[in-house]
Coordinates of C-alpha atoms in Angstrom, one line a residue:
M1 CA 0.0 0.0 0.0
R2 CA 1.4 3.4 -0.9
G3 CA -0.1 6.6 0.3
A4 CA 0.0 10.1 -1.0
K5 CA 0.4 13.3 1.0
P6 CA -0.4 16.7 -0.5
K7 CA 2.4 18.5 -2.3
N8 CA 3.4 22.1 -1.7
N9 CA 4.6 23.0 -5.2
N10 CA 7.8 20.9 -5.0
S11 CA 7.9 18.2 -2.3
G12 CA 9.5 14.8 -2.2
D13 CA 8.1 11.5 -1.0
G14 CA 8.3 10.4 2.6
D15 CA 7.3 7.3 4.4
D16 CA 3.7 8.2 3.8
G17 CA 4.1 8.7 0.0
G18 CA 4.0 11.5 -2.5
G19 CA 1.5 14.0 -3.6
D20 CA -1.4 13.3 -5.9
G21 CA -3.4 15.6 -8.2
G22 CA -4.1 19.3 -8.2
G23 CA -5.8 21.6 -5.6
D24 CA -9.2 22.4 -4.4
G25 CA -11.1 25.7 -4.3
G26 CA -9.3 26.8 -1.1
G27 CA -5.8 26.3 -2.6
G28 CA -5.2 22.9 -0.9
V29 CA -4.2 19.8 -2.7
P30 CA -6.4 16.7 -2.7
H31 CA -4.9 13.8 -0.8
L32 CA -5.8 10.6 -2.7
L33 CA -5.3 7.0 -2.0
A34 CA -5.5 4.4 -4.7
A35 CA -5.2 0.6 -5.3
L36 CA -2.8 -0.7 -7.9
D37 CA -2.7 -4.2 -9.4
Q38 CA 0.9 -5.3 -9.3
G39 CA 0.4 -7.8 -12.2
T40 CA -1.2 -5.5 -14.7
G41 CA -0.2 -2.0 -13.5
A42 CA -3.8 -1.0 -13.5
V43 CA -5.2 1.4 -10.9
L44 CA -8.2 -0.4 -9.4
A45 CA -9.7 2.2 -7.0
Q46 CA -9.2 5.6 -5.5
Q47 CA -10.2 7.2 -2.2
R48 CA -9.9 10.8 -1.1
V49 CA -8.5 11.3 2.4
E50 CA -10.8 13.7 4.2
D51 CA -9.4 17.0 5.5
K52 CA -7.9 16.9 9.0
T53 CA -7.7 13.1 8.9
S54 CA -5.0 10.6 7.9
E55 CA -4.6 7.8 5.4
I56 CA -5.1 5.2 8.1
P57 CA -9.0 5.3 8.1
A58 CA -9.0 6.1 4.3
L59 CA -7.2 2.8 3.6
K60 CA -10.1 0.9 5.3
Q61 CA -12.6 2.9 3.2
L62 CA -10.7 2.2 0.0
L63 CA -10.6 -1.5 0.6
A64 CA -14.1 -2.0 2.1
P65 CA -16.2 -2.3 -1.1
H66 CA -13.9 -4.8 -2.8
D67 CA -13.6 -8.6 -2.7
L68 CA -10.1 -9.1 -1.2
T69 CA -10.2 -12.9 -0.9
G70 CA -6.7 -14.2 -1.7
A71 CA -5.1 -10.7 -2.0
V72 CA -1.9 -9.7 -0.3
I73 CA -2.0 -6.0 0.8
T74 CA 1.3 -4.2 1.0
A75 CA 1.5 -0.7 2.6
D76 CA 3.9 2.0 3.7
A77 CA 5.0 2.0 7.3
L78 CA 2.3 4.5 8.2
H79 CA -0.2 1.7 7.8
T80 CA 1.6 -0.7 10.1
Q81 CA -1.2 -0.6 12.7
T82 CA -3.0 -3.5 14.4
S83 CA -6.3 -2.0 13.4
T84 CA -5.3 -2.0 9.7
A85 CA -4.1 -5.6 10.0
E86 CA -7.4 -6.6 11.6
S87 CA -9.3 -4.8 8.8
I88 CA -7.4 -6.5 6.1
T89 CA -7.6 -10.1 7.5
S90 CA -11.3 -9.6 8.3
H91 CA -11.9 -9.1 4.5
G92 CA -10.2 -12.4 3.7
A93 CA -6.9 -10.9 2.6
D94 CA -3.3 -11.1 3.9
Y95 CA -0.8 -8.3 4.5
L96 CA 2.8 -7.5 4.2
L97 CA 3.6 -4.4 6.4
T98 CA 6.9 -2.6 6.9
V99 CA 8.0 -1.7 10.4
K100 CA 9.8 1.6 10.7
N101 CA 10.3 4.4 13.3
N102 CA 6.5 5.0 13.8
Q103 CA 6.7 1.7 15.7
P104 CA 9.9 2.2 17.6
S105 CA 9.4 -0.5 20.3
L106 CA 8.4 -3.1 17.7
K107 CA 11.3 -2.2 15.4
A108 CA 13.8 -2.5 18.3
K109 CA 12.5 -5.9 19.3
L110 CA 12.6 -7.2 15.7
K111 CA 16.1 -5.8 15.3
A112 CA 17.2 -7.7 18.4
L113 CA 16.2 -11.1 17.1
P114 CA 19.1 -13.5 16.4
W115 CA 19.1 -12.9 12.7
K116 CA 22.8 -14.0 12.4
D117 CA 21.6 -17.6 13.0
V118 CA 18.8 -17.4 10.4
P119 CA 19.5 -18.8 6.9
A120 CA 19.3 -16.1 4.2
V121 CA 18.1 -15.9 0.6
S122 CA 20.0 -13.4 -1.5
G123 CA 19.7 -12.0 -5.0
V124 CA 21.6 -9.3 -7.0
D125 CA 20.2 -6.6 -9.3
C126 CA 22.7 -4.9 -11.6
S127 CA 20.3 -2.7 -13.6
H128 CA 20.3 1.1 -13.7
G129 CA 24.0 1.4 -13.3
R130 CA 24.2 0.1 -9.8
R131 CA 24.6 -3.2 -8.0
V132 CA 22.0 -4.0 -5.4
R133 CA 22.2 -7.2 -3.3
R134 CA 19.0 -8.0 -1.4
T135 CA 19.3 -10.5 1.4
I136 CA 16.1 -11.6 3.1
K137 CA 15.6 -13.7 6.3
A138 CA 12.4 -15.0 7.8
V139 CA 11.3 -16.5 11.1
A140 CA 8.0 -17.5 12.7
T141 CA 6.3 -14.6 14.4
P142 CA 7.3 -14.3 18.1
A143 CA 4.4 -14.4 20.6
W144 CA 5.0 -10.7 21.5
V145 CA 4.2 -9.5 18.0
D146 CA 0.6 -8.3 18.6
F147 CA -0.7 -8.2 15.1
P148 CA -3.8 -10.2 14.1
G149 CA -2.8 -13.2 12.0
A150 CA 0.9 -12.4 11.9
S151 CA 2.7 -15.6 10.8
Q152 CA 6.3 -14.5 10.0
V153 CA 8.6 -11.6 10.5
L154 CA 11.4 -10.7 8.0
Q155 CA 14.6 -8.8 7.8
V156 CA 15.6 -7.4 4.4
R157 CA 19.1 -6.0 3.9
H158 CA 19.8 -3.9 0.8
T159 CA 23.4 -3.3 0.0
R160 CA 23.8 -0.8 -2.9
T161 CA 27.0 -0.2 -4.7
T162 CA 27.3 2.6 -7.3
H163 CA 30.2 3.1 -9.7
T164 CA 31.0 6.5 -11.1
R165 CA 33.6 6.8 -13.9
G166 CA 36.9 8.1 -12.5
K167 CA 35.7 7.9 -8.9
N168 CA 35.7 5.3 -6.2
S169 CA 32.6 3.2 -5.8
K170 CA 30.1 4.1 -3.0
R171 CA 28.4 1.5 -0.9
S172 CA 25.4 2.0 1.3
T173 CA 23.3 -0.5 3.4
K174 CA 19.7 -0.3 4.5
V175 CA 17.9 -2.8 6.7
V176 CA 14.1 -3.0 7.0
Y177 CA 11.8 -5.3 9.0
L178 CA 8.4 -6.6 7.9
I179 CA 5.4 -8.5 9.3
C180 CA 3.5 -10.9 7.1
S181 CA 0.3 -12.8 7.7
I182 CA 1.2 -15.7 5.4
P183 CA 3.3 -18.5 6.9
P184 CA 6.8 -19.1 5.4
E185 CA 5.9 -22.4 3.8
Q186 CA 3.2 -20.6 1.7
A187 CA 5.2 -17.3 1.2
P188 CA 8.9 -18.2 1.0
P189 CA 11.5 -15.3 1.1
E190 CA 11.7 -15.2 -2.7
Q191 CA 8.0 -14.5 -3.0
V192 CA 8.0 -11.9 -0.3
A193 CA 11.0 -10.2 -2.0
A194 CA 8.9 -10.0 -5.2
W195 CA 6.0 -8.4 -3.3
I196 CA 8.3 -5.9 -1.8
Q197 CA 9.8 -4.9 -5.1
G198 CA 6.3 -4.7 -6.6
H199 CA 5.2 -2.4 -3.8
W200 CA 7.9 0.2 -4.7
A201 CA 7.1 -0.1 -8.5
I202 CA 4.2 2.3 -7.9
E203 CA 6.8 5.1 -8.2
N204 CA 7.7 4.3 -11.8
R205 CA 4.5 2.7 -13.0
V206 CA 2.0 5.4 -11.8
H207 CA 3.6 8.4 -10.0
W208 CA 6.3 9.0 -12.7
V209 CA 3.7 8.6 -15.6
R210 CA 1.4 11.1 -14.0
D211 CA 4.0 13.5 -12.7
V212 CA 6.2 13.5 -15.8
T213 CA 4.3 12.1 -18.8
Y214 CA 1.0 13.9 -18.0
D215 CA 2.8 16.8 -16.3
E216 CA 0.1 16.6 -13.6
D217 CA 1.7 19.0 -11.1
R218 CA 1.5 21.9 -13.5
H219 CA -2.1 21.4 -14.4
Q220 CA -4.1 24.5 -13.8
L221 CA -7.4 23.0 -12.7
R222 CA -7.8 24.0 -9.1
T223 CA -11.5 24.2 -8.2
G224 CA -14.0 21.9 -6.7
S225 CA -13.6 18.2 -7.4
G226 CA -11.9 18.9 -10.8
P227 CA -8.4 17.8 -9.7
Q228 CA -9.7 14.5 -8.3
V229 CA -11.7 13.8 -11.4
M230 CA -8.6 14.5 -13.6
A231 CA -6.5 12.2 -11.4
T232 CA -9.2 9.5 -11.9
L233 CA -9.2 10.0 -15.7
R234 CA -5.4 9.8 -15.8
N235 CA -5.5 6.6 -13.8
L236 CA -8.1 5.2 -16.2
A237 CA -5.9 6.0 -19.2
I238 CA -2.9 4.4 -17.7
S239 CA -5.0 1.3 -16.8
L240 CA -6.6 0.9 -20.2
I241 CA -3.3 1.1 -22.0
R242 CA -1.8 -1.6 -19.7
T243 CA -4.8 -4.0 -19.7
M244 CA -5.7 -3.9 -23.4
R245 CA -3.8 -5.4 -26.3
V246 CA -4.5 -5.0 -30.0
I247 CA -5.0 -8.3 -31.8
H248 CA -5.9 -8.1 -35.4
G249 CA -7.1 -4.6 -35.0
V250 CA -9.4 -5.5 -32.1
Y251 CA -8.8 -4.5 -28.5
V252 CA -8.8 -7.6 -26.2
N253 CA -8.8 -7.2 -22.4
M254 CA -5.8 -9.0 -20.9
S255 CA -6.4 -8.1 -17.2
A256 CA -6.9 -11.7 -16.0
S257 CA -3.9 -11.3 -13.7
V258 CA -4.5 -12.0 -10.0
A259 CA -1.6 -9.9 -8.7
V260 CA -2.7 -6.8 -6.8
M261 CA -1.2 -3.8 -4.9
V262 CA -2.9 -0.8 -3.2
C263 CA -1.3 2.6 -3.9
G264 CA -2.7 6.1 -3.3
K265 CA -0.2 6.8 -4.0
V266 CA -0.9 3.1 -1.8
C267 CA -0.4 -0.8 -2.8
M268 CA -1.8 -4.9 -3.0
G269 CA -0.4 -8.2 -4.4
R270 CA -2.3 -11.4 -4.9
R271 CA -0.9 -14.9 -4.1

């Protein structure tokens, strides 16, 4: 699940996502949450975050009307809440949630687990001019993890090495912890790693297209529900392009994929 916070002209993404759409009549910017299918890249739903509220209740409203049976919901750390986990599992779905500094006690306990004794699965990505090694470890959920349905906790270590011509290479390491409601025998580390990568794909698959290709941030529509309507139409255009294929001059819907993300900029993945 990825979420979107309003932009003030030029703002970057934080743990709770990036901005979405134009402004309202009062000069504010609509804060939108959306669902993205990881398999097709189609935006499935969109929910406006009410003023003076947060994405946390909006996520529940976004998911409520949909059949989530068999889906795996991924979300930014903002949504790592027991109430969110309860809402997801009560709708027949599973979750993969990231634990960051908004859950300091839980993060510290996960960090203190004996990860050095846990077998690891590792993979290397050499695309985009850098080398990234991702190492993932998983253990059964300790009893003190108070999340409904939690079945495994994971540690993911990203080691990024960049090479610049004529300069020494630079290396950086980032470690994140996650909670998943699917047991390790049904969701092995390789599968979880794919869901994690799919979660961050929202940046390139939707945010980049709307921000750069459609030049959304410079759109002049600023009144009423206009910005939200335009965001919906852009999402629709992106989705149609990705879920339709031309065969002998006839458009054929190819959206039979079962992989899902929620993006709002939020995200889902189906197992």
